[in-house]
PDB file of C-alpha atoms in Angstrom:
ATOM      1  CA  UNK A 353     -16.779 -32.130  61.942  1.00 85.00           C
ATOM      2  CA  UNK A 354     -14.393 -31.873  58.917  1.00 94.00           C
ATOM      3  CA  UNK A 355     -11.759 -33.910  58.349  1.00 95.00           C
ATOM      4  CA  UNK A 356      -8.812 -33.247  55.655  1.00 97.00           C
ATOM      5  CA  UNK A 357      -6.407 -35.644  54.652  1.00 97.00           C
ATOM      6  CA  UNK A 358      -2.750 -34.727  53.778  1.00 98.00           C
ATOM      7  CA  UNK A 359      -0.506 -37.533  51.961  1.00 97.00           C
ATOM      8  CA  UNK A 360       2.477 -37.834  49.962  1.00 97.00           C
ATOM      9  CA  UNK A 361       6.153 -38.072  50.005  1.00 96.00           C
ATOM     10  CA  UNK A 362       7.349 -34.678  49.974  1.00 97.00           C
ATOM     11  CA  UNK A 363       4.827 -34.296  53.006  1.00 97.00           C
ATOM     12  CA  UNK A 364       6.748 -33.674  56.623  1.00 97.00           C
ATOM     13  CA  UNK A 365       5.541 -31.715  59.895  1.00 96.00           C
ATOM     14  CA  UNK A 366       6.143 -28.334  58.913  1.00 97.00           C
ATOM     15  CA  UNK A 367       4.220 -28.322  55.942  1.00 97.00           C
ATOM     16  CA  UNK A 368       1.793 -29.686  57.838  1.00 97.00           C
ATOM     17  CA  UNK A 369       1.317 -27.460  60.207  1.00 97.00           C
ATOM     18  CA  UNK A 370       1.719 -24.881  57.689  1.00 96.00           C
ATOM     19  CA  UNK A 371      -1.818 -26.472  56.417  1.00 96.00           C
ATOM     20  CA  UNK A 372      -3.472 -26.086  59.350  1.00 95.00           C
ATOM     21  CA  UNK A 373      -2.663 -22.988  60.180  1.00 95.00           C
ATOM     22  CA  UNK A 374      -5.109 -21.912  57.586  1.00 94.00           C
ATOM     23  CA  UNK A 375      -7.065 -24.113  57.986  1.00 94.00           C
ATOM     24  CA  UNK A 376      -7.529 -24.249  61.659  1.00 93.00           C
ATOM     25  CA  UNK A 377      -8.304 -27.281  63.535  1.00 94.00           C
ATOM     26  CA  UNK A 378      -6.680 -30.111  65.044  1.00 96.00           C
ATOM     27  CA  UNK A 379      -3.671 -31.861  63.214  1.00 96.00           C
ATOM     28  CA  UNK A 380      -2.934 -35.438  64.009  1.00 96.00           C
ATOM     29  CA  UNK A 381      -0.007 -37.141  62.841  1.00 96.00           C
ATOM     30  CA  UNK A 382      -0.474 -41.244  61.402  1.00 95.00           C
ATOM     31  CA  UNK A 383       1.997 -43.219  59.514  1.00 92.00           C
ATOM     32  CA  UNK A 384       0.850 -42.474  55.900  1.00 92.00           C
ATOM     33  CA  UNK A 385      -0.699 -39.179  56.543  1.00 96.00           C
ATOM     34  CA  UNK A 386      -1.861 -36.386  58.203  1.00 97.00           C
ATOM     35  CA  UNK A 387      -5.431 -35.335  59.385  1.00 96.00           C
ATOM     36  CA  UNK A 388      -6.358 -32.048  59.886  1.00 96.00           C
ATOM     37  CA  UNK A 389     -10.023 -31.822  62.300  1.00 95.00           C
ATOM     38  CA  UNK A 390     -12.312 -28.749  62.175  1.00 91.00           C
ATOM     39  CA  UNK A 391     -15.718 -28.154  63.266  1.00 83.00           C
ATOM     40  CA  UNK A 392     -16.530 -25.949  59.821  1.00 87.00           C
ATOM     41  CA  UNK A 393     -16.895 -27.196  56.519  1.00 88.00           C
ATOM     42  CA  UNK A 394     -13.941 -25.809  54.205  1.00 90.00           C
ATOM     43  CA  UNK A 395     -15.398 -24.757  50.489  1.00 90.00           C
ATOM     44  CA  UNK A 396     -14.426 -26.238  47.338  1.00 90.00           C
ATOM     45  CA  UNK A 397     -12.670 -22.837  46.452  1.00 93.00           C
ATOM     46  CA  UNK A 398     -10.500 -22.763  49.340  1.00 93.00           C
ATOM     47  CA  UNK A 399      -9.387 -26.567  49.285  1.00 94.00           C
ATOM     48  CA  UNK A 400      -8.731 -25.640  45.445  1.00 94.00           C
ATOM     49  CA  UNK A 401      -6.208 -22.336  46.846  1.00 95.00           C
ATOM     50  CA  UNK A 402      -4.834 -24.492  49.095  1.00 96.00           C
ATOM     51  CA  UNK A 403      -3.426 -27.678  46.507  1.00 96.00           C
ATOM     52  CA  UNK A 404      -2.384 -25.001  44.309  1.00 95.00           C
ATOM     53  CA  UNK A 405       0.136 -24.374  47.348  1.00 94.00           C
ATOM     54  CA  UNK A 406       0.675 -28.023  48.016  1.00 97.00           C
ATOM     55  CA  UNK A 407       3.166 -30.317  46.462  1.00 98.00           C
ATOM     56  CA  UNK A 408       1.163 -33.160  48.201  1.00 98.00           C
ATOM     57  CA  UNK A 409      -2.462 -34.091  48.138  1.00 98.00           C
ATOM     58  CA  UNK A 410      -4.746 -32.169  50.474  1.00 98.00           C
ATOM     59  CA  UNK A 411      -8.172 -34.207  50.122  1.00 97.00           C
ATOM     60  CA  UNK A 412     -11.877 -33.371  52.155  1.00 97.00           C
ATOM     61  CA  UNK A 413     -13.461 -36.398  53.335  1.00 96.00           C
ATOM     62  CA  UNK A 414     -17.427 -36.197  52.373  1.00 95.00           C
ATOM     63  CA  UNK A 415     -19.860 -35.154  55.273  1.00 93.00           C
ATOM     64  CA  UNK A 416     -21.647 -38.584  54.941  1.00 93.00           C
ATOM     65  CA  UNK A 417     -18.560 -41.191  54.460  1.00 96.00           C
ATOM     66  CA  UNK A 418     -17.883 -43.270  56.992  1.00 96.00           C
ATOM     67  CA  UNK A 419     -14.379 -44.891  57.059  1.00 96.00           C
ATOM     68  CA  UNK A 420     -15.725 -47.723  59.594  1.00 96.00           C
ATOM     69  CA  UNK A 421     -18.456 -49.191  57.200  1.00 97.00           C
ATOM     70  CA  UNK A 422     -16.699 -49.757  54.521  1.00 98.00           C
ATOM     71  CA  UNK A 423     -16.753 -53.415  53.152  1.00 98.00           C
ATOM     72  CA  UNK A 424     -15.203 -52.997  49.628  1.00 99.00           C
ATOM     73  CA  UNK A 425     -12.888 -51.391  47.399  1.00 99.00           C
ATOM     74  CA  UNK A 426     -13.385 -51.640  43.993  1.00 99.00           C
ATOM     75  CA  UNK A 427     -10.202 -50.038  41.428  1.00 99.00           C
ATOM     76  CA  UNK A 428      -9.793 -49.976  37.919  1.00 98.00           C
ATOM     77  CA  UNK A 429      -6.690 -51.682  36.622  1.00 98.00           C
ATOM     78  CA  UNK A 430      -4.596 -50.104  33.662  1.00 97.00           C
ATOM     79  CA  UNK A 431      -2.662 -46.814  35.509  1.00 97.00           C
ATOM     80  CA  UNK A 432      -4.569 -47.383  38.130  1.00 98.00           C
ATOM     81  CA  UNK A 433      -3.739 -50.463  40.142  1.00 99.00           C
ATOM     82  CA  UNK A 434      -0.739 -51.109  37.533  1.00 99.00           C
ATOM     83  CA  UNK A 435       1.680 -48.905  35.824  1.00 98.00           C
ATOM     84  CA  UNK A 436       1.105 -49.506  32.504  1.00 97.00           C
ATOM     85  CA  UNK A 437      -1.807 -49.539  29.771  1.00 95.00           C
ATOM     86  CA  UNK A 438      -1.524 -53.485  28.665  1.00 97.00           C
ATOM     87  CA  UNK A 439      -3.081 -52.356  25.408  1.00 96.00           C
ATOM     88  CA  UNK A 440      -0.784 -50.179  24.898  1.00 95.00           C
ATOM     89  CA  UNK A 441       2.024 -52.346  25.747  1.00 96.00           C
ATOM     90  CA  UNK A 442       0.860 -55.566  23.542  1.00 97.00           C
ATOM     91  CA  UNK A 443       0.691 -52.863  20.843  1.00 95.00           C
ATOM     92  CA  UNK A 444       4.203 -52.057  20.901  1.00 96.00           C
ATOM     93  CA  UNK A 445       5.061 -55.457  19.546  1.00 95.00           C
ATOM     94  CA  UNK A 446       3.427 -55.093  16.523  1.00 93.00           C
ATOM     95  CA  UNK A 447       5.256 -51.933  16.219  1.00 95.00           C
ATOM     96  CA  UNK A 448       1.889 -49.830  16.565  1.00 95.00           C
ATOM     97  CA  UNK A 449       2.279 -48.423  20.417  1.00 96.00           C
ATOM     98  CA  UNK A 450       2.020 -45.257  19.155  1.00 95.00           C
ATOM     99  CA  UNK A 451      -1.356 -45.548  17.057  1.00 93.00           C
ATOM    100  CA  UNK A 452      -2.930 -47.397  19.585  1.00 94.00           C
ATOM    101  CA  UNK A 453      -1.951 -45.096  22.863  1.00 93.00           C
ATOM    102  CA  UNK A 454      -3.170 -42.411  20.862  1.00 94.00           C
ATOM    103  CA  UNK A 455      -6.694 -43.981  20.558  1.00 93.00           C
ATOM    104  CA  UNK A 456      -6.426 -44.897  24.547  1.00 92.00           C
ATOM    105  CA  UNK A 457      -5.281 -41.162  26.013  1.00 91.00           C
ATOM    106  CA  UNK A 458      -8.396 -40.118  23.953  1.00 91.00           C
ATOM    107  CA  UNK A 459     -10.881 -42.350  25.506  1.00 89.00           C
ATOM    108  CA  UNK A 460      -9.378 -41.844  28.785  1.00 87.00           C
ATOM    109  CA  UNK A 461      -9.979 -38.036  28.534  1.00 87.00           C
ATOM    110  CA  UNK A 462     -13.954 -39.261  27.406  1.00 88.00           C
ATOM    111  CA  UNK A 463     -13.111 -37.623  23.947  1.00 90.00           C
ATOM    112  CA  UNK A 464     -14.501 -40.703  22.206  1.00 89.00           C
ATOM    113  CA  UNK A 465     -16.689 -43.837  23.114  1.00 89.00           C
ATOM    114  CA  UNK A 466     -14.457 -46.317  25.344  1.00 91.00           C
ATOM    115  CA  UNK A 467     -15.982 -49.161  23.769  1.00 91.00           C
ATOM    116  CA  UNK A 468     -16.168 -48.549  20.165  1.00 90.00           C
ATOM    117  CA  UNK A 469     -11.911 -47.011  20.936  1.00 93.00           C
ATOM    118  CA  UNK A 470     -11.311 -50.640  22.304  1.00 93.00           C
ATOM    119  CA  UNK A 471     -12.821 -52.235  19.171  1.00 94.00           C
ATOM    120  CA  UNK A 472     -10.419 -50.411  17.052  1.00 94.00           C
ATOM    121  CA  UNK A 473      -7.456 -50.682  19.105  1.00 95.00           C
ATOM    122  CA  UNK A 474      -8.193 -54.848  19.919  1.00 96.00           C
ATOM    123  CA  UNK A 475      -8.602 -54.864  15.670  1.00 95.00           C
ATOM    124  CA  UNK A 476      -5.056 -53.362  15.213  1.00 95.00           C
ATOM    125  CA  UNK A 477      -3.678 -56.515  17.154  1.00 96.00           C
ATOM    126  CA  UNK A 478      -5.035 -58.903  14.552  1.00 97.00           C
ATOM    127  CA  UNK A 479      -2.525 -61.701  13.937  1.00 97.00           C
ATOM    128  CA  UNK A 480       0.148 -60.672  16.659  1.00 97.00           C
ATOM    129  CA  UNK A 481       1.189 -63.689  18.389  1.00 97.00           C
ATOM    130  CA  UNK A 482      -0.430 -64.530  21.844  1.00 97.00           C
ATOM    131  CA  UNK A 483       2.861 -65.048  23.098  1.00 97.00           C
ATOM    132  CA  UNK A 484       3.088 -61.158  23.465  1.00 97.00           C
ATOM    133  CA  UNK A 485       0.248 -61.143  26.264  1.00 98.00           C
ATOM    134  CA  UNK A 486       3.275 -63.309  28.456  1.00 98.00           C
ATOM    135  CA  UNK A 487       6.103 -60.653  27.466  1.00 98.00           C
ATOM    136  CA  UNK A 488       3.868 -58.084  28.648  1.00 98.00           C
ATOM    137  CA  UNK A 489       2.903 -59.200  31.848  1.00 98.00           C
ATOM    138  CA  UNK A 490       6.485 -60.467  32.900  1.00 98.00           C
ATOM    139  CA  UNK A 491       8.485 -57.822  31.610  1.00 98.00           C
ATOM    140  CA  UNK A 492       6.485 -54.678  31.846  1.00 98.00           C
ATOM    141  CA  UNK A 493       3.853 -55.067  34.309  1.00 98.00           C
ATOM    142  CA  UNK A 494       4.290 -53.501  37.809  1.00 98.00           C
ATOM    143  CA  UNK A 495       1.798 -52.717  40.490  1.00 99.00           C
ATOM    144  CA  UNK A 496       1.617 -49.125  40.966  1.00 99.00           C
ATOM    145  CA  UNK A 497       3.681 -48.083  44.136  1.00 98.00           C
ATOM    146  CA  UNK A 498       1.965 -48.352  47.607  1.00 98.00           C
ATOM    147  CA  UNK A 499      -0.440 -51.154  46.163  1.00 98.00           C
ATOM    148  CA  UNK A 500       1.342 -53.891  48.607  1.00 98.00           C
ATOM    149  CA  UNK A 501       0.694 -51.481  51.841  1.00 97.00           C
ATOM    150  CA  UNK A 502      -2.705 -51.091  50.769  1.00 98.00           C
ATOM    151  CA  UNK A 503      -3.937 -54.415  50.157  1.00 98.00           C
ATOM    152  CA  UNK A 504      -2.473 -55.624  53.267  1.00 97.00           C
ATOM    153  CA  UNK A 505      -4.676 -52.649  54.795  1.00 97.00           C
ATOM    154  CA  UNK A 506      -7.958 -53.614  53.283  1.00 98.00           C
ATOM    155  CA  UNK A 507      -6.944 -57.279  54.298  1.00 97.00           C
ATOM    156  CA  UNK A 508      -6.810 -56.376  57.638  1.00 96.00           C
ATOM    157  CA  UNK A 509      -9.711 -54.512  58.352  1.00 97.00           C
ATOM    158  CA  UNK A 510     -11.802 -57.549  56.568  1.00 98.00           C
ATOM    159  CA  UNK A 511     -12.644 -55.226  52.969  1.00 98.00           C
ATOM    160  CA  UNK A 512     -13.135 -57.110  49.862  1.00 99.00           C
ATOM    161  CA  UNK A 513     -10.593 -55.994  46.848  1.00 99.00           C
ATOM    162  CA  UNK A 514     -12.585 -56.216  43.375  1.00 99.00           C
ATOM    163  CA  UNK A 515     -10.033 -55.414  40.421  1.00 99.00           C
ATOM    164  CA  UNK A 516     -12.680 -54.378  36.720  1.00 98.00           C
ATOM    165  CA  UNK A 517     -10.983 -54.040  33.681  1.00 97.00           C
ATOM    166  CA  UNK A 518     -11.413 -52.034  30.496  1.00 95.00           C
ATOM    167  CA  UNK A 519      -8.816 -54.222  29.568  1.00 96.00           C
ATOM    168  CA  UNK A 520      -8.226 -58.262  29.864  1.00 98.00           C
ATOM    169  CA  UNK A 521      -8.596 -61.132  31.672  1.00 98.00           C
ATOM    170  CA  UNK A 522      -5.695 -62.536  30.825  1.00 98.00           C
ATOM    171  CA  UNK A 523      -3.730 -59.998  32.953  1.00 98.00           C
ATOM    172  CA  UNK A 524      -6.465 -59.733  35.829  1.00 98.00           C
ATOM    173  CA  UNK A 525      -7.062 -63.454  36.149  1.00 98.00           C
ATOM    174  CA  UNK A 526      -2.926 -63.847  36.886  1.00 98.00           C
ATOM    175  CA  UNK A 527      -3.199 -60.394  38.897  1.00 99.00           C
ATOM    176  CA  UNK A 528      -6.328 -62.173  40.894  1.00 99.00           C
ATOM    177  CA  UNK A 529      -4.217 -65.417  41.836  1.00 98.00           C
ATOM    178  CA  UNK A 530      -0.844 -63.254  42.849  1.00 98.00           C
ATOM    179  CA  UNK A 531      -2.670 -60.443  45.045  1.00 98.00           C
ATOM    180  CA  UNK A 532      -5.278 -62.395  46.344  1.00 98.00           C
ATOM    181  CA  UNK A 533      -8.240 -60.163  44.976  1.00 99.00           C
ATOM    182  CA  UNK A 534     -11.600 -61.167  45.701  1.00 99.00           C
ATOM    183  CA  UNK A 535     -12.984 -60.369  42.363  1.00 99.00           C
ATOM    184  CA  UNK A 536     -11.842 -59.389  38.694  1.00 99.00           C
ATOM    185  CA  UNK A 537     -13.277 -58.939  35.507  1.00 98.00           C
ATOM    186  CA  UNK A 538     -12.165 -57.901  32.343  1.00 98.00           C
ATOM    187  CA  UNK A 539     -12.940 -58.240  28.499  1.00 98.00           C
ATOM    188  CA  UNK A 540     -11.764 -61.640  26.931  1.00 98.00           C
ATOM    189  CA  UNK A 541      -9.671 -61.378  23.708  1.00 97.00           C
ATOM    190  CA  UNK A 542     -10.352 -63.619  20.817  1.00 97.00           C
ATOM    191  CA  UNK A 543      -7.488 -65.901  19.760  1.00 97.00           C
ATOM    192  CA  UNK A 544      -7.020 -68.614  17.339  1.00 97.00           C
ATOM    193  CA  UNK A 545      -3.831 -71.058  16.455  1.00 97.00           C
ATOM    194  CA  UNK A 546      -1.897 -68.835  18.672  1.00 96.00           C
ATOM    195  CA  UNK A 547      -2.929 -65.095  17.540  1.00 98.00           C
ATOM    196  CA  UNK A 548      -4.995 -62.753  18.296  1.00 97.00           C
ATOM    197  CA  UNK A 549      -8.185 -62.692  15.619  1.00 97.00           C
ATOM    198  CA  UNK A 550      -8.332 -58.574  16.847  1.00 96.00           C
ATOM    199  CA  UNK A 551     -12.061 -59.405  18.316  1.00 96.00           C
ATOM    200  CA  UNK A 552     -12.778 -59.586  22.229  1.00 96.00           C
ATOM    201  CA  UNK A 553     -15.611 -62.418  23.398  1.00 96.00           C
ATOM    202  CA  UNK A 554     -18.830 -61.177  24.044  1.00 93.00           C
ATOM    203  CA  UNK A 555     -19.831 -57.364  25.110  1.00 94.00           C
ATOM    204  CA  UNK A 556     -17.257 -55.205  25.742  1.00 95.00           C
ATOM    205  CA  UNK A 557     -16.380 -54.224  29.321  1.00 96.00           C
ATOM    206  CA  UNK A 558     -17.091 -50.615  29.429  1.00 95.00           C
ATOM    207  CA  UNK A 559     -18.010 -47.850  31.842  1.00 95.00           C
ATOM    208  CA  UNK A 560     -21.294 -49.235  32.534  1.00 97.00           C
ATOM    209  CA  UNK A 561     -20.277 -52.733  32.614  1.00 97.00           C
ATOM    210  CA  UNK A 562     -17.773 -51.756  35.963  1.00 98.00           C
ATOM    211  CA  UNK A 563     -20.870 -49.875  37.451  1.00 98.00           C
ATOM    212  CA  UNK A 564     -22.992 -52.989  36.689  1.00 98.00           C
ATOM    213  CA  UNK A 565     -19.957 -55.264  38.148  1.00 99.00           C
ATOM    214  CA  UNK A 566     -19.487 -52.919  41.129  1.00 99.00           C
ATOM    215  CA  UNK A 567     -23.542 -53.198  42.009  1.00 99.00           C
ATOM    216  CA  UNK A 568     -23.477 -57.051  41.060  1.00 99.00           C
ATOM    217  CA  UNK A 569     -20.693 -57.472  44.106  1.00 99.00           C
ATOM    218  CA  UNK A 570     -22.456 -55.293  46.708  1.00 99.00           C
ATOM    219  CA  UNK A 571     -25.594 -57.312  46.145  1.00 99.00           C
ATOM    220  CA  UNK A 572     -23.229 -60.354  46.894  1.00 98.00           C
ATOM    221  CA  UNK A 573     -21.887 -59.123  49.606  1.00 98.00           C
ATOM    222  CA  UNK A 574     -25.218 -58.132  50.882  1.00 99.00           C
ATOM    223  CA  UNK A 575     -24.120 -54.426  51.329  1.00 98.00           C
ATOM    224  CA  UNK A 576     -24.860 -50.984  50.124  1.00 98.00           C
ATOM    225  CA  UNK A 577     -23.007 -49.143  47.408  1.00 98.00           C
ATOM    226  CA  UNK A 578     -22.553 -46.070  49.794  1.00 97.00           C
ATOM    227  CA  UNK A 579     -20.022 -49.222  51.902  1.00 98.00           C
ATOM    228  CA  UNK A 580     -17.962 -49.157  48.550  1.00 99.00           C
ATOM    229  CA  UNK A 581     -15.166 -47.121  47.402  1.00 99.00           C
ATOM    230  CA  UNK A 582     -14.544 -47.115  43.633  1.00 99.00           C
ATOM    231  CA  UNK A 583     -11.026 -45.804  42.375  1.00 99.00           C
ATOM    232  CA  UNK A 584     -10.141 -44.899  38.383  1.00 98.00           C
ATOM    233  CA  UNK A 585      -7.876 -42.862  36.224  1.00 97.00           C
ATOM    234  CA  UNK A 586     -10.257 -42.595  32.968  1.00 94.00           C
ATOM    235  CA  UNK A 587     -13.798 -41.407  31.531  1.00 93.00           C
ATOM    236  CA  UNK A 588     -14.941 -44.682  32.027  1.00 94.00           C
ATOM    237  CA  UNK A 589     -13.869 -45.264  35.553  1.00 97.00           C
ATOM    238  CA  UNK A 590     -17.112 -42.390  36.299  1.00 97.00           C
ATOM    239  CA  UNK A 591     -19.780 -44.147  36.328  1.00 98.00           C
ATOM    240  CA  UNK A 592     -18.867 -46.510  38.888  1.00 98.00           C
ATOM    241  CA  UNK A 593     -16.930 -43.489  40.724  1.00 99.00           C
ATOM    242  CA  UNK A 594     -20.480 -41.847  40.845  1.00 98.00           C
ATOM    243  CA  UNK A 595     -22.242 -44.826  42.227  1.00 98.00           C
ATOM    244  CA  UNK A 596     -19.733 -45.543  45.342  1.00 98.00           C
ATOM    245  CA  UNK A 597     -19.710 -44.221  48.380  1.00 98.00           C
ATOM    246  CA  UNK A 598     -16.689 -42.285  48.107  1.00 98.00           C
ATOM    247  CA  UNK A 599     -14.634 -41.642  44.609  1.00 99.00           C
ATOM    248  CA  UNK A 600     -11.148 -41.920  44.301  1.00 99.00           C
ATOM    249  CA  UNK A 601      -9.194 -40.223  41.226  1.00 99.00           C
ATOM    250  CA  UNK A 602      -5.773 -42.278  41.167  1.00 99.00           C
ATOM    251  CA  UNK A 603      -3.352 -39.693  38.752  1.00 98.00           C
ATOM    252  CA  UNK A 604      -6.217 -39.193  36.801  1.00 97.00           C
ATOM    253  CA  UNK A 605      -7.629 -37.252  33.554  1.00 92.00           C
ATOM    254  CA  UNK A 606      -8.436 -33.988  34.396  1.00 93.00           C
ATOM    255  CA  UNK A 607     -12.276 -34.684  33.749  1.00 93.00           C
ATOM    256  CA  UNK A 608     -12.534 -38.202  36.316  1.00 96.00           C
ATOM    257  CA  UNK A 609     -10.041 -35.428  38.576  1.00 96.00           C
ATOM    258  CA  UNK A 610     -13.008 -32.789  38.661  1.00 96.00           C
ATOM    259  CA  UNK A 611     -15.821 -35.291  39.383  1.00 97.00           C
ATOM    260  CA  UNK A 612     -13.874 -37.166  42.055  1.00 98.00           C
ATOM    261  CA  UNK A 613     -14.252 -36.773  45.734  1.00 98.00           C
ATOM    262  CA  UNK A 614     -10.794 -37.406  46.695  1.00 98.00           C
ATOM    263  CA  UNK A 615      -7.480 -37.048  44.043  1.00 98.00           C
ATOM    264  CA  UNK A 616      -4.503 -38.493  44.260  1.00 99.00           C
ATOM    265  CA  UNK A 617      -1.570 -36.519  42.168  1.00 98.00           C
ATOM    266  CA  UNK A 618       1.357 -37.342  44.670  1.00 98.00           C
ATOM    267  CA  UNK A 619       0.821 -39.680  46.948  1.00 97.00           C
ATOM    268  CA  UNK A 620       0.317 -43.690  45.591  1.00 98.00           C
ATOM    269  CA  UNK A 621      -2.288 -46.304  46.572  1.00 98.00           C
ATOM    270  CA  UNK A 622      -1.329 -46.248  49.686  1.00 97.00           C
ATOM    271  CA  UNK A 623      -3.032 -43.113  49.835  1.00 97.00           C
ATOM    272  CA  UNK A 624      -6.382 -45.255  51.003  1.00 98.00           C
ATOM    273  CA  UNK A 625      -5.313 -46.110  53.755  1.00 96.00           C
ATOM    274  CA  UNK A 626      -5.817 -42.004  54.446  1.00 95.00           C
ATOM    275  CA  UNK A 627      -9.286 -42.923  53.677  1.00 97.00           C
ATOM    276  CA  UNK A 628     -10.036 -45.546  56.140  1.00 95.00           C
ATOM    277  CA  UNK A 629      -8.330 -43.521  59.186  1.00 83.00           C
ATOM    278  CA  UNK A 630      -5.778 -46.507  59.699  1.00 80.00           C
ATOM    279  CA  UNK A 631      -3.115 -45.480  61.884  1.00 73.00           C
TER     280      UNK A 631
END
């Protein structure tokens, strides 16, 4: 059996069942999405024709996932869970957004090293007041739409929520306490009389530091990695993406979107619950 997935907010019954009529199948209606059922396996090239139809996400469930055993979801943070890039943000009051989102977009598309990008962009910061890290997170942070619907979802259904950071602890140790996240880790910046010294504490917190977080939690939790999706926007979400049982590319670079087994481009976090066949 194959089951596709149809989400988003410009998604209603017609187009719907315009879906499945080339698909074929069975098309059930839930409250955040559609699901199409078919006994054959559709191909990569003719889920491809069919988004470039779609102005909503049309997504193809792996064979060998099962929504039923999953025990934790584990999501990247900057664009991903939130709606900004904090670096970027704490940047812009030293009047160098624009240098330092360059260096970010870059390492997000995997054109250069994520950790030795952070480096440079953390050394740009040097001497900006700490009190911009506060500014940030109370007047520019946001959750990224749907992320209240789906953390009530994995709440239910008794799934951990792990939150792994590129970025810093300062935002996902205040994001841990008001979401109620199980787990969070992030790189710690350097600071000293009340500004930054443009250093982070210890070994940066890179693509294989999440994969090495997301396999420290599952050995915690006493489960297998295959019980674990991993969601990400960037290059060095893909390492963890690859190790999970199912991928999730959240508005992502076109590289982490290829490599993915699911994409979101329309629809917003609530888009998991999709994934774990919630009603």
């Amino acid at each position: 059996m194959t089951t596709i997935i149809l989400q988003g907010p410009n998604l209603n019954s017609d187009k719907a069942n315009a879906i499945v009529q080339r698909t074929g199948g069975s098309l059930t209606k839930h409250t955040h999405h559609y699901k199409i059922s078919r006994a054959n396996n559709i191909s990569a090239e003719q889920l491809a024709a069919l988004r470039k139809i779609a102005d909503f996400d049309i997504n193809r469930l792996p064979k060998d996932f099962d929504p039923s055993q999953v025990k934790l979801l584990i999501t990247d943070m900057d664009s991903t869970f939130i709606s900004i890039e904090c670096i970027d943000e704490i940047a812009d009051f030293a009047d160098l957004k624009p240098q330092v989102a360059a260096i970010t977009e870059s390492a997000m598309r995997g054109e250069i090293g994520f950790e030795a990008s952070l480096s440079k962009r953390v050394a740009l910061l040097t001497d900006l007041d700490t009190n911009a890290l506060q500014k940030v997170y109370d007047e520019r942070l946001t959750l990224n739409p749907g992320a209240d619907l789906m953390l009530a979802a994995l709440r239910d259904k008794g799934i951990k929520i792990a939150l792994v950071s590129g970025g810093f602890t300062f935002f996902t140790n205040r994001l841990k306490e008001r979401c109620q996240l199980d787990y969070t880790h992030a790189n710690v910046l350097e600071e000293h009389n009340g500004k930054l010294t443009g250093k982070v504490v210890g070994n940066i917190v890179g693509g294989g530091a999440k994969e090495i977080f997301l396999r420290k939690i599952c050995n915690e939790l006493d489960i297998e990695l295959n019980q674990a999706i991993a969601m990400g926007d960037g290059a060095n979400d893909l390492m963890m993406m690859k190790s999970a049982g199912l991928s999730i590319a959240y508005h992502a670079k076109p590289t982490v979107q290829a490599q993915a087994d699911i994409t979101f481009n329309y629809c917003g976090l609530e888009g998991v619950l999709g994934m774990l066949d919630c009603e």
